[in-house]
mmCIF file of C-alpha atoms in Angstrom:
data_model
loop_
_atom_site.group_PDB
_atom_site.id
_atom_site.type_symbol
_atom_site.label_atom_id
_atom_site.label_comp_id
_atom_site.label_asym_id
_atom_site.label_seq_id
_atom_site.Cartn_x
_atom_site.Cartn_y
_atom_site.Cartn_z
ATOM 1 C CA UNK A 1 66.339 -45.758 28.377
ATOM 2 C CA UNK A 2 63.875 -48.421 27.339
ATOM 3 C CA UNK A 3 62.086 -50.451 29.976
ATOM 4 C CA UNK A 4 63.457 -53.885 30.686
ATOM 5 C CA UNK A 5 61.611 -56.619 28.830
ATOM 6 C CA UNK A 6 60.590 -59.361 31.223
ATOM 7 C CA UNK A 7 60.670 -62.704 29.461
ATOM 8 C CA UNK A 8 57.652 -64.294 31.085
ATOM 9 C CA UNK A 9 58.056 -67.481 29.037
ATOM 10 C CA UNK A 10 61.456 -68.040 30.638
ATOM 11 C CA UNK A 11 61.991 -69.685 34.049
ATOM 12 C CA UNK A 12 64.341 -66.837 34.995
ATOM 13 C CA UNK A 13 63.012 -63.325 34.488
ATOM 14 C CA UNK A 14 65.752 -60.941 33.363
ATOM 15 C CA UNK A 15 65.564 -58.183 35.929
ATOM 16 C CA UNK A 16 68.250 -55.860 37.211
ATOM 17 C CA UNK A 17 68.854 -55.903 40.959
ATOM 18 C CA UNK A 18 70.222 -52.821 42.703
ATOM 19 C CA UNK A 19 72.600 -54.530 45.117
ATOM 20 C CA UNK A 20 72.356 -52.077 47.995
ATOM 21 C CA UNK A 21 70.637 -51.691 51.344
ATOM 22 C CA UNK A 22 71.159 -47.916 51.294
ATOM 23 C CA UNK A 23 67.792 -46.293 50.694
ATOM 24 C CA UNK A 24 69.334 -43.080 49.382
ATOM 25 C CA UNK A 25 71.419 -44.884 46.780
ATOM 26 C CA UNK A 26 68.472 -47.028 45.703
ATOM 27 C CA UNK A 27 66.287 -43.945 45.209
ATOM 28 C CA UNK A 28 68.961 -42.216 43.151
ATOM 29 C CA UNK A 29 69.718 -45.222 40.945
ATOM 30 C CA UNK A 30 66.026 -45.835 40.340
ATOM 31 C CA UNK A 31 65.552 -42.179 39.414
ATOM 32 C CA UNK A 32 68.556 -42.270 37.097
ATOM 33 C CA UNK A 33 67.250 -45.480 35.504
ATOM 34 C CA UNK A 34 63.854 -43.889 34.993
ATOM 35 C CA UNK A 35 61.746 -46.216 32.859
ATOM 36 C CA UNK A 36 63.880 -49.274 33.594
ATOM 37 C CA UNK A 37 62.304 -52.011 35.693
ATOM 38 C CA UNK A 38 64.729 -52.615 38.540
ATOM 39 C CA UNK A 39 64.287 -54.379 41.867
ATOM 40 C CA UNK A 40 65.953 -53.841 45.227
ATOM 41 C CA UNK A 41 66.541 -56.243 48.132
ATOM 42 C CA UNK A 42 63.329 -55.175 49.901
ATOM 43 C CA UNK A 43 61.317 -56.145 46.822
ATOM 44 C CA UNK A 44 62.697 -59.675 47.198
ATOM 45 C CA UNK A 45 62.465 -59.807 51.018
ATOM 46 C CA UNK A 46 66.219 -60.227 50.916
ATOM 47 C CA UNK A 47 68.404 -59.367 53.905
ATOM 48 C CA UNK A 48 72.014 -59.659 52.785
ATOM 49 C CA UNK A 49 74.888 -57.705 54.313
ATOM 50 C CA UNK A 50 78.226 -57.880 52.520
ATOM 51 C CA UNK A 51 81.365 -56.993 54.463
ATOM 52 C CA UNK A 52 83.266 -54.298 52.570
ATOM 53 C CA UNK A 53 86.817 -55.569 53.001
ATOM 54 C CA UNK A 54 88.222 -54.073 49.795
ATOM 55 C CA UNK A 55 90.745 -51.234 49.763
ATOM 56 C CA UNK A 56 89.196 -49.551 46.705
ATOM 57 C CA UNK A 57 85.715 -48.563 45.558
ATOM 58 C CA UNK A 58 85.833 -51.067 42.703
ATOM 59 C CA UNK A 59 86.854 -53.918 45.006
ATOM 60 C CA UNK A 60 83.963 -53.265 47.375
ATOM 61 C CA UNK A 61 81.454 -52.813 44.542
ATOM 62 C CA UNK A 62 82.590 -56.122 43.051
ATOM 63 C CA UNK A 63 82.204 -57.914 46.386
ATOM 64 C CA UNK A 64 78.612 -56.702 46.700
ATOM 65 C CA UNK A 65 77.628 -57.380 43.098
ATOM 66 C CA UNK A 66 78.956 -60.933 43.110
ATOM 67 C CA UNK A 67 77.345 -61.701 46.476
ATOM 68 C CA UNK A 68 73.896 -60.437 45.468
ATOM 69 C CA UNK A 69 74.071 -62.128 42.053
ATOM 70 C CA UNK A 70 75.014 -65.440 43.643
ATOM 71 C CA UNK A 71 72.273 -65.166 46.271
ATOM 72 C CA UNK A 72 69.445 -64.216 43.903
ATOM 73 C CA UNK A 73 70.365 -65.556 40.485
ATOM 74 C CA UNK A 74 69.821 -62.046 39.083
ATOM 75 C CA UNK A 75 72.179 -59.616 37.407
ATOM 76 C CA UNK A 76 73.222 -57.320 40.249
ATOM 77 C CA UNK A 77 74.375 -53.716 39.972
ATOM 78 C CA UNK A 78 76.353 -52.587 43.008
ATOM 79 C CA UNK A 79 77.555 -49.130 43.933
ATOM 80 C CA UNK A 80 80.497 -48.251 46.102
ATOM 81 C CA UNK A 81 81.080 -44.575 46.551
ATOM 82 C CA UNK A 82 82.468 -42.039 48.925
ATOM 83 C CA UNK A 83 84.062 -38.698 49.565
ATOM 84 C CA UNK A 84 87.758 -37.987 49.009
ATOM 85 C CA UNK A 85 89.177 -34.887 50.694
ATOM 86 C CA UNK A 86 92.589 -33.791 49.456
ATOM 87 C CA UNK A 87 93.670 -32.145 52.735
ATOM 88 C CA UNK A 88 92.957 -35.421 54.532
ATOM 89 C CA UNK A 89 95.007 -37.480 52.059
ATOM 90 C CA UNK A 90 91.898 -38.817 50.362
ATOM 91 C CA UNK A 91 89.981 -39.698 53.530
ATOM 92 C CA UNK A 92 87.358 -40.776 54.311
ATOM 93 C CA UNK A 93 87.410 -42.594 50.934
ATOM 94 C CA UNK A 94 86.226 -46.190 51.096
ATOM 95 C CA UNK A 95 85.467 -45.637 54.788
ATOM 96 C CA UNK A 96 82.995 -42.826 54.084
ATOM 97 C CA UNK A 97 80.024 -44.787 55.443
ATOM 98 C CA UNK A 98 82.036 -45.851 58.501
ATOM 99 C CA UNK A 99 83.939 -42.643 59.187
ATOM 100 C CA UNK A 100 84.405 -42.184 62.917
ATOM 101 C CA UNK A 101 83.012 -45.632 63.678
ATOM 102 C CA UNK A 102 79.756 -47.405 62.955
ATOM 103 C CA UNK A 103 77.976 -45.643 65.837
ATOM 104 C CA UNK A 104 77.730 -42.364 63.920
ATOM 105 C CA UNK A 105 74.882 -41.429 61.594
ATOM 106 C CA UNK A 106 75.178 -39.186 58.517
ATOM 107 C CA UNK A 107 75.070 -36.014 60.610
ATOM 108 C CA UNK A 108 77.651 -37.308 63.046
ATOM 109 C CA UNK A 109 79.995 -38.253 60.225
ATOM 110 C CA UNK A 110 79.889 -34.930 58.421
ATOM 111 C CA UNK A 111 80.209 -33.017 61.706
ATOM 112 C CA UNK A 112 83.335 -35.037 62.497
ATOM 113 C CA UNK A 113 84.704 -34.263 59.047
ATOM 114 C CA UNK A 114 84.051 -30.551 59.556
ATOM 115 C CA UNK A 115 86.006 -30.712 62.826
ATOM 116 C CA UNK A 116 88.938 -32.340 61.025
ATOM 117 C CA UNK A 117 88.804 -29.589 58.393
ATOM 118 C CA UNK A 118 89.038 -26.703 60.882
ATOM 119 C CA UNK A 119 92.795 -26.647 60.306
ATOM 120 C CA UNK A 120 92.192 -25.864 56.632
ATOM 121 C CA UNK A 121 90.161 -22.628 56.431
ATOM 122 C CA UNK A 122 91.233 -21.548 52.923
ATOM 123 C CA UNK A 123 88.792 -22.706 50.233
ATOM 124 C CA UNK A 124 91.781 -23.801 48.131
ATOM 125 C CA UNK A 125 92.693 -26.211 50.919
ATOM 126 C CA UNK A 126 89.232 -27.753 51.016
ATOM 127 C CA UNK A 127 89.073 -29.385 47.587
ATOM 128 C CA UNK A 128 87.235 -32.700 47.512
ATOM 129 C CA UNK A 129 85.335 -35.018 45.227
ATOM 130 C CA UNK A 130 82.605 -37.588 45.345
ATOM 131 C CA UNK A 131 83.643 -40.855 43.649
ATOM 132 C CA UNK A 132 81.412 -43.690 42.523
ATOM 133 C CA UNK A 133 82.119 -47.106 41.043
ATOM 134 C CA UNK A 134 79.268 -49.132 39.589
ATOM 135 C CA UNK A 135 79.952 -52.831 39.137
ATOM 136 C CA UNK A 136 77.509 -55.284 37.586
ATOM 137 C CA UNK A 137 77.793 -59.060 37.865
ATOM 138 C CA UNK A 138 75.769 -61.991 36.592
ATOM 139 C CA UNK A 139 75.604 -65.385 38.312
ATOM 140 C CA UNK A 140 77.573 -66.878 35.401
ATOM 141 C CA UNK A 141 80.539 -64.597 36.060
ATOM 142 C CA UNK A 142 80.054 -61.886 33.439
ATOM 143 C CA UNK A 143 80.903 -58.423 34.742
ATOM 144 C CA UNK A 144 81.248 -54.796 33.735
ATOM 145 C CA UNK A 145 82.106 -51.614 35.586
ATOM 146 C CA UNK A 146 82.469 -47.842 35.297
ATOM 147 C CA UNK A 147 83.407 -44.885 37.461
ATOM 148 C CA UNK A 148 82.266 -41.306 37.903
ATOM 149 C CA UNK A 149 83.426 -38.314 39.931
ATOM 150 C CA UNK A 150 82.043 -34.926 40.943
ATOM 151 C CA UNK A 151 84.480 -32.187 41.981
ATOM 152 C CA UNK A 152 83.777 -29.653 44.715
ATOM 153 C CA UNK A 153 85.020 -28.569 48.114
ATOM 154 C CA UNK A 154 84.104 -28.950 51.760
ATOM 155 C CA UNK A 155 81.837 -26.188 53.057
ATOM 156 C CA UNK A 156 82.434 -24.574 56.460
ATOM 157 C CA UNK A 157 78.937 -25.466 57.662
ATOM 158 C CA UNK A 158 76.133 -27.781 56.504
ATOM 159 C CA UNK A 159 73.377 -26.398 54.328
ATOM 160 C CA UNK A 160 70.417 -27.919 52.513
ATOM 161 C CA UNK A 161 67.777 -30.533 53.216
ATOM 162 C CA UNK A 162 68.026 -32.778 50.156
ATOM 163 C CA UNK A 163 70.198 -35.773 49.418
ATOM 164 C CA UNK A 164 71.963 -37.838 52.058
ATOM 165 C CA UNK A 165 75.382 -38.633 53.463
ATOM 166 C CA UNK A 166 77.892 -35.805 53.051
ATOM 167 C CA UNK A 167 75.705 -33.816 50.628
ATOM 168 C CA UNK A 168 75.061 -30.958 53.130
ATOM 169 C CA UNK A 169 78.777 -30.124 53.362
ATOM 170 C CA UNK A 170 79.811 -30.758 49.742
ATOM 171 C CA UNK A 171 79.941 -27.342 48.090
ATOM 172 C CA UNK A 172 79.678 -26.958 44.309
ATOM 173 C CA UNK A 173 81.365 -23.661 43.341
ATOM 174 C CA UNK A 174 79.815 -23.555 39.874
ATOM 175 C CA UNK A 175 76.336 -23.729 41.437
ATOM 176 C CA UNK A 176 77.182 -21.679 44.563
ATOM 177 C CA UNK A 177 75.444 -24.193 46.819
ATOM 178 C CA UNK A 178 75.911 -27.546 48.480
ATOM 179 C CA UNK A 179 74.791 -30.812 46.948
ATOM 180 C CA UNK A 180 72.007 -30.933 49.553
ATOM 181 C CA UNK A 181 70.598 -27.638 48.271
ATOM 182 C CA UNK A 182 69.999 -29.073 44.817
ATOM 183 C CA UNK A 183 66.662 -30.594 43.878
ATOM 184 C CA UNK A 184 66.850 -34.302 43.090
ATOM 185 C CA UNK A 185 66.556 -33.703 39.350
ATOM 186 C CA UNK A 186 69.450 -31.220 39.439
ATOM 187 C CA UNK A 187 71.638 -33.540 41.486
ATOM 188 C CA UNK A 188 70.909 -36.462 39.200
ATOM 189 C CA UNK A 189 72.137 -34.428 36.244
ATOM 190 C CA UNK A 190 75.635 -33.865 37.644
ATOM 191 C CA UNK A 191 76.377 -36.302 40.468
ATOM 192 C CA UNK A 192 79.193 -38.839 40.549
ATOM 193 C CA UNK A 193 76.566 -41.582 40.499
ATOM 194 C CA UNK A 194 74.898 -40.123 37.419
ATOM 195 C CA UNK A 195 78.240 -39.956 35.613
ATOM 196 C CA UNK A 196 79.095 -43.538 36.585
ATOM 197 C CA UNK A 197 75.698 -44.764 35.413
ATOM 198 C CA UNK A 198 76.024 -42.933 32.102
ATOM 199 C CA UNK A 199 79.405 -44.612 31.625
ATOM 200 C CA UNK A 200 78.269 -48.114 32.631
ATOM 201 C CA UNK A 201 75.017 -48.152 30.642
ATOM 202 C CA UNK A 202 76.590 -49.075 27.261
ATOM 203 C CA UNK A 203 78.617 -51.774 29.018
ATOM 204 C CA UNK A 204 75.439 -53.182 30.574
ATOM 205 C CA UNK A 205 73.845 -53.351 27.123
ATOM 206 C CA UNK A 206 76.840 -55.145 25.638
ATOM 207 C CA UNK A 207 77.599 -57.479 28.538
ATOM 208 C CA UNK A 208 74.026 -58.445 29.443
ATOM 209 C CA UNK A 209 71.912 -58.424 26.243
ATOM 210 C CA UNK A 210 69.184 -60.368 28.047
ATOM 211 C CA UNK A 211 68.318 -57.205 29.965
ATOM 212 C CA UNK A 212 67.047 -55.746 26.670
ATOM 213 C CA UNK A 213 68.085 -52.218 27.696
#
């Protein structure tokens, strides 16, 4: 992936803004876009919180992308992602970051999920997937989007020190470990976010040629 070409002779530099305040997501997207010059809200001293009122990942990603693009004048790439557990009818889903209420941290949320899964001890009952939608928007209204998923199941106990969110309890049978036990490079080769980014990259090139990807 070629580095973005900043057009210094233009009043508006064509940069790509990662429209997120989640440090973990920003780190992953920057790693996945290795060699591409992206900025995040902290780089711009920007404090913008977008209320996620959508009922789907794509709706929430679109809300964030449009808001950040409008506020900054930059092309904004927003992520909305979460964990879907089949035994819980797809929960926590779009509420993954708010599961159990906003007072819980990552550990509190995955511990609550493990409690809710105690009624489903059989591994076949614990199937789950991480889902990610990436949505890019320009201030002039141009958009593109893509999705990615990663299949696995809910572990019986947390394991691993890497990653963030529900990674310590998301077990990958083909690797015989949780997502949190994978090194960053391994995770970035198979994660839902990596798959979504791989899918959206050609659309970014076509929709926003000024990024010179």
